[in-house]
CSV table of C-alpha atoms in Angstrom, one decimal:
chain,number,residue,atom,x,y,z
A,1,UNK,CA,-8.6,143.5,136.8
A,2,UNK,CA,-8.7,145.9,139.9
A,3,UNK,CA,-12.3,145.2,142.0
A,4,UNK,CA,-14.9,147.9,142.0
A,5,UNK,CA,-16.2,148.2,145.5
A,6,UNK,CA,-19.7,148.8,146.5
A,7,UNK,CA,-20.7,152.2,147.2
A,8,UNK,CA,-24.2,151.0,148.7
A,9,UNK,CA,-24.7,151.7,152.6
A,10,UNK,CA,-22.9,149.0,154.3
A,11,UNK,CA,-24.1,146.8,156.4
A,12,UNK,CA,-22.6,146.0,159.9
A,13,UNK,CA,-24.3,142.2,159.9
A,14,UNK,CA,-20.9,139.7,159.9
A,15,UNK,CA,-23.1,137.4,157.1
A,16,UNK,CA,-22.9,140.8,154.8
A,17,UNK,CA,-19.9,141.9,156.2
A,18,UNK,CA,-18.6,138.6,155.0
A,19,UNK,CA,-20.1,138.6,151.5
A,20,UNK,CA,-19.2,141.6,150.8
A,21,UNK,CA,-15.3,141.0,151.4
A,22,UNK,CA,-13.0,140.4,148.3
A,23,UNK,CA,-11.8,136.7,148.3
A,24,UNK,CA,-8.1,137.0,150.2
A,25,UNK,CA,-10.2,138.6,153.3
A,26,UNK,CA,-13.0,136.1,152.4
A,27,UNK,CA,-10.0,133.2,153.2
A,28,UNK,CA,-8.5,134.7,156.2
A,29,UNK,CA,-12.1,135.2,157.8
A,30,UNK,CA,-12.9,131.2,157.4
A,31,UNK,CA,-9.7,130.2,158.2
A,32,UNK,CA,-9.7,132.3,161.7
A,33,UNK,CA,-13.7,131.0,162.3
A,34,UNK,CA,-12.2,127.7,161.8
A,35,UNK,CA,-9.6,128.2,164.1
A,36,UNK,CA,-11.8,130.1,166.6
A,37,UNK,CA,-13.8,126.4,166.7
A,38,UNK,CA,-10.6,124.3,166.7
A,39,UNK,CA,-10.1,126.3,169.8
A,40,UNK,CA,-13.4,126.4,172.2
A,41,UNK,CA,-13.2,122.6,171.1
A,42,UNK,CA,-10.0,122.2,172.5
A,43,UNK,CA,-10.8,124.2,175.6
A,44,UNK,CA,-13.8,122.7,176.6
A,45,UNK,CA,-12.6,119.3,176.0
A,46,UNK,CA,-9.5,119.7,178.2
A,47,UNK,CA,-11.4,122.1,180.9
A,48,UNK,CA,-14.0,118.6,181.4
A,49,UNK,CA,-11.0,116.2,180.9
A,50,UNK,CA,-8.7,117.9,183.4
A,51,UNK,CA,-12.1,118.1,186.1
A,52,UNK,CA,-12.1,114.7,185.8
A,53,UNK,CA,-8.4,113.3,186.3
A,54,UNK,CA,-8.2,115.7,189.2
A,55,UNK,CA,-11.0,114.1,190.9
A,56,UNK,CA,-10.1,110.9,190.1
A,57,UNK,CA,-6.6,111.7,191.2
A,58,UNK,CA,-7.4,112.6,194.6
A,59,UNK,CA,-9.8,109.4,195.0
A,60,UNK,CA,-6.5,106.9,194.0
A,61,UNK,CA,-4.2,109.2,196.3
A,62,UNK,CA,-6.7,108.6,199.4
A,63,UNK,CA,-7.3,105.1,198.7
A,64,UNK,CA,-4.0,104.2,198.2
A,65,UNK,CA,-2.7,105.8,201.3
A,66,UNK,CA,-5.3,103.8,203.1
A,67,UNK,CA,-4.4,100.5,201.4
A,68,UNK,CA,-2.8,98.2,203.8
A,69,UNK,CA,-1.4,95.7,200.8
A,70,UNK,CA,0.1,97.2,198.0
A,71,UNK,CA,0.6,94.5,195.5
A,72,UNK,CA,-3.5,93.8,196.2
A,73,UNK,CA,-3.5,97.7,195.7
A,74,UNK,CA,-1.4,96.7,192.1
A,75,UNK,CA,-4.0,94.1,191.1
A,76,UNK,CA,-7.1,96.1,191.3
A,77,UNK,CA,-5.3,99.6,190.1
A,78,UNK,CA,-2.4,98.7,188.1
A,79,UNK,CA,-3.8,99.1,185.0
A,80,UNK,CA,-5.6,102.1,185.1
A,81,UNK,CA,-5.2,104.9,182.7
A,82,UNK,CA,-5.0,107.3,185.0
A,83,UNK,CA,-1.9,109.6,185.6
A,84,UNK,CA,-1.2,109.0,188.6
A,85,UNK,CA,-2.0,104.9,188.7
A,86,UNK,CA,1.0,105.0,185.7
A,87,UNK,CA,3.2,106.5,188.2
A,88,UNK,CA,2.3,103.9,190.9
A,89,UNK,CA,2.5,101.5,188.4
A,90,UNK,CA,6.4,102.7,187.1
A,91,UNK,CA,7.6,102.4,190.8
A,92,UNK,CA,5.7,99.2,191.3
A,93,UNK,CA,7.1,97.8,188.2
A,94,UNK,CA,11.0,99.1,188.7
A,95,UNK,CA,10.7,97.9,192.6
A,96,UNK,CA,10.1,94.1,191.7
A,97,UNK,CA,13.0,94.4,189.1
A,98,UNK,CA,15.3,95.6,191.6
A,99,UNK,CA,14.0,93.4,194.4
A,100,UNK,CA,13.9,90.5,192.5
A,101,UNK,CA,17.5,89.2,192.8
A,102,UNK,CA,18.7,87.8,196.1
A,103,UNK,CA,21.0,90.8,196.7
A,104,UNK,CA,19.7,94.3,196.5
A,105,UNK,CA,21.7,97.5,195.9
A,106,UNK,CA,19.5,99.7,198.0
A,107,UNK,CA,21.0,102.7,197.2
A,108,UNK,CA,20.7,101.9,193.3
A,109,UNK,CA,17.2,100.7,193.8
A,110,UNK,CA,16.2,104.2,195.4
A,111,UNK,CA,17.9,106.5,192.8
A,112,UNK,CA,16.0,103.7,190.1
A,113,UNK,CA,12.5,104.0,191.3
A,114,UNK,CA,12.8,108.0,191.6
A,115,UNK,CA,14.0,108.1,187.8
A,116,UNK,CA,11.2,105.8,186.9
A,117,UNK,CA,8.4,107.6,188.6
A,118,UNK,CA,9.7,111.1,187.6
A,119,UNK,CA,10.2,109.8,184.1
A,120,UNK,CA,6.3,108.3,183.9
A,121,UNK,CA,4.9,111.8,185.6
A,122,UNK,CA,6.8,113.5,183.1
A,123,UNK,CA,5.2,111.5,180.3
A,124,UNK,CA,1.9,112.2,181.8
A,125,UNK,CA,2.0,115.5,181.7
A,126,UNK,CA,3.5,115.7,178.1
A,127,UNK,CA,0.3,113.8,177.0
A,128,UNK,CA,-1.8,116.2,179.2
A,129,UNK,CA,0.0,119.5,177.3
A,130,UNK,CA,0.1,117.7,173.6
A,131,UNK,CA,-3.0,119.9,172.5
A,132,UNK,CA,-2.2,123.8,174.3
A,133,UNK,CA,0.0,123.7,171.5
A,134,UNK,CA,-2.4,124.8,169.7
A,135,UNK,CA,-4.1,127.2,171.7
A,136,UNK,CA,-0.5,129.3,171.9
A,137,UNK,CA,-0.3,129.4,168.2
A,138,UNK,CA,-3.5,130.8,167.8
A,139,UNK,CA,-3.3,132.7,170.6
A,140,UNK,CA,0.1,134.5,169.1
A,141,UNK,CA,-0.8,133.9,165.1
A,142,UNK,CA,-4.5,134.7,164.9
A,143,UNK,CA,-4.3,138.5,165.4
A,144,UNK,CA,-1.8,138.6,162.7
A,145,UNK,CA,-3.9,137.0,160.3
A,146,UNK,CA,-6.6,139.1,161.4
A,147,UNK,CA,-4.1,141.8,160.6
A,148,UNK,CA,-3.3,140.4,157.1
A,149,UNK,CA,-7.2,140.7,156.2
A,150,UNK,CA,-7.0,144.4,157.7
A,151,UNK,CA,-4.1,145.6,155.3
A,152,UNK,CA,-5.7,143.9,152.4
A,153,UNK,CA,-8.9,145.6,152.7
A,154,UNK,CA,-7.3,148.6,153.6
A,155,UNK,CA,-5.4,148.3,150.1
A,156,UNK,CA,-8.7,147.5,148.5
A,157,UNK,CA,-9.8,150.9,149.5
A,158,UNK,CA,-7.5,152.6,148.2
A,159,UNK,CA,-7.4,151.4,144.6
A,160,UNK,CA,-11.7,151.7,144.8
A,161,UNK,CA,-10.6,155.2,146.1
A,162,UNK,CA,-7.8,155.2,142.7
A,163,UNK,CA,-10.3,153.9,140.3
A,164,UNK,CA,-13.3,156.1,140.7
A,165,UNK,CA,-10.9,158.9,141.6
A,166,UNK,CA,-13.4,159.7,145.2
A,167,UNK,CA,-12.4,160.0,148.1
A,168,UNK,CA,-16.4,160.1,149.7
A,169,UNK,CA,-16.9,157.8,152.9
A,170,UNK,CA,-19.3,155.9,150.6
A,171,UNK,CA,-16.4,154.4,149.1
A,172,UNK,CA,-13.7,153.6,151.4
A,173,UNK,CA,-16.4,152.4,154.2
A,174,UNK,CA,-16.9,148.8,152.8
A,175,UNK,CA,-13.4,148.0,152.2
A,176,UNK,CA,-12.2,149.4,155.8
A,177,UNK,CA,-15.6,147.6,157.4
A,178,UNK,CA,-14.6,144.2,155.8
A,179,UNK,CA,-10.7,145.0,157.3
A,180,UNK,CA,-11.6,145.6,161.0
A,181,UNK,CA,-14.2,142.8,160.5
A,182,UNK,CA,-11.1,140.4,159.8
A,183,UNK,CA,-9.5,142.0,162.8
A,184,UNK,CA,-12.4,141.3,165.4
A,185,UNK,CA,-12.4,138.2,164.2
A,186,UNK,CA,-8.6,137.3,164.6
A,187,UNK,CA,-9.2,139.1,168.5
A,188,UNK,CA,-12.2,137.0,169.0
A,189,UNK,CA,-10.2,133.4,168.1
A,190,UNK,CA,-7.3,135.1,170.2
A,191,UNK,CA,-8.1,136.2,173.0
A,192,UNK,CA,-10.2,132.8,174.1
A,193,UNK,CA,-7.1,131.0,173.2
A,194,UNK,CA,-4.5,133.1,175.4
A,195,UNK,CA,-6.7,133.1,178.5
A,196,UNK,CA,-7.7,129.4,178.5
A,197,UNK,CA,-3.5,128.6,177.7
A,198,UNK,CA,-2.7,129.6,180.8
A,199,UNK,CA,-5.4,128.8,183.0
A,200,UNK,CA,-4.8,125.1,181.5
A,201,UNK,CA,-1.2,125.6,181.8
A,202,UNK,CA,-1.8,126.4,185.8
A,203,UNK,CA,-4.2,123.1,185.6
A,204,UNK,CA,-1.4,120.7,184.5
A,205,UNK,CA,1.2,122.5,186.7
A,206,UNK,CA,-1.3,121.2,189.7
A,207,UNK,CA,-1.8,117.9,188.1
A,208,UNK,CA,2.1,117.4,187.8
A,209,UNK,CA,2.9,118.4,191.5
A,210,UNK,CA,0.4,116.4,192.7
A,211,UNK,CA,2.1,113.4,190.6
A,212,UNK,CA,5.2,114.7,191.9
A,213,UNK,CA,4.2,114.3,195.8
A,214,UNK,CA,2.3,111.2,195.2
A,215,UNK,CA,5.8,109.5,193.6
A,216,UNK,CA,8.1,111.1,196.8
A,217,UNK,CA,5.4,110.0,199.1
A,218,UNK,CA,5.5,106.4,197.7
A,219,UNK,CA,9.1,106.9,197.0
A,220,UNK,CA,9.7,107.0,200.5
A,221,UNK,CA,7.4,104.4,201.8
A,222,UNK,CA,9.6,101.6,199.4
A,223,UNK,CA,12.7,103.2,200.5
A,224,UNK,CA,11.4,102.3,204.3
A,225,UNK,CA,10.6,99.0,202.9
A,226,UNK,CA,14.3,98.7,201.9
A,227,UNK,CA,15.8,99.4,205.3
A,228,UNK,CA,13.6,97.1,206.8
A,229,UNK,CA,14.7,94.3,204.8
A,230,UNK,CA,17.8,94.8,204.9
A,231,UNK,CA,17.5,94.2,208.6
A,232,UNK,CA,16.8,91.3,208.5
């Protein structure tokens, strides 16, 4: 049975605006809210999260470049959950394998530890990105949804229109009200999303270089240690 709109004054509140939409548009309207708080969840949990690896990253850089024993450095750090202590911890780890046997294969040993440490950053930062995921898709999905609520109640116009044979602004207005409503609301999960994608995205990209210089810089400090026992 085709819907008969209501030809009262509409109202621009989002509660009535809501209300008043026909039960598809009603769906696509939670479903972006929901998304809209999945979102400023996700972004304000990974905005705090990322403040806080990066100043605990650049505490464990400086004291570990002013360590003088690195295995005592091991002991107290080693099992940490930060980032860059599971990079220390990789080369660490693949430098007493290779070092452990009477003769060492320098070159081997250097190509090991850089493939270990790269491979650990790498891991971080696919834990760091596991939930910008989700702010693309909404970012690229949510205004097409919105969309989908804007055709609908666009249609739903048109058959009020078709059913009481008027074509007065009294009639159309709720149905293309409740439409851009739906729209707004896909913009307003959207556009948070897109903006704090890439300005997360240029968070981890400073997180992973600094991993990246951290695990040359001790890359080369081991492959010193090499040369110097192979002196003697």
């Amino acid at each position: 049975m085709t819907p008969v709109l209501n030809t009262d004054a509409v109202s621009l509140s989002p509660i009535a605006l809501f209300l008043q939409a026909d039960i598809v548009v009603k769906i696509v309207m939670a479903g972006l809210l929901l998304a809209s708080i999945w979102t400023w969840a996700i972004i304000i949990g990974s905005w705090l999260k990322f403040g806080r690896i990066r100043k605990s990253v650049e505490k464990f850089e400086r004291d570990f470049w002013k360590a003088d024993d690195i295995d005592a450095f091991y002991k107290v750090h080693g099992e940490s959950d930060l980032p860059i202590a599971r990079v220390f911890a990789a080369g660490v780890t693949e430098w007493r394998r290779s070092t452990a046997g009477g003769n060492v294969d320098r070159d081997g040993t250097r190509e090991r530890l850089a493939t270990a440490m790269a491979a650990a950053a790498a891991a971080e930062v696919d834990k760091l990105s596991d939930k910008l995921n989700v702010l693309a898709t909404v970012g690229s999905v949510a205004p097409f949804v919105g969309l989908f609520g804007t055709v609908w109640g666009i249609m739903r116009s048109f058959t009020g229109i078709a059913q009481q044979q008027n074509t007065s602004l009294a009639v159309v207005a709720p149905g293309i009200a409740e439409a851009l409503f739906a729209t707004a609301i896909g913009l307003f999960a959207a556009i948070p999303a897109v903006i704090a994608y890439n300005r997360l995205s240029h968070s981890i990209n400073r997180i992973e270089a600094r991993l990246n210089r951290f695990a040359d810089g001790f890359h080369s400090t081991l492959s010193r240690q090499l040369e110097l026992e192979g002196r003697r």
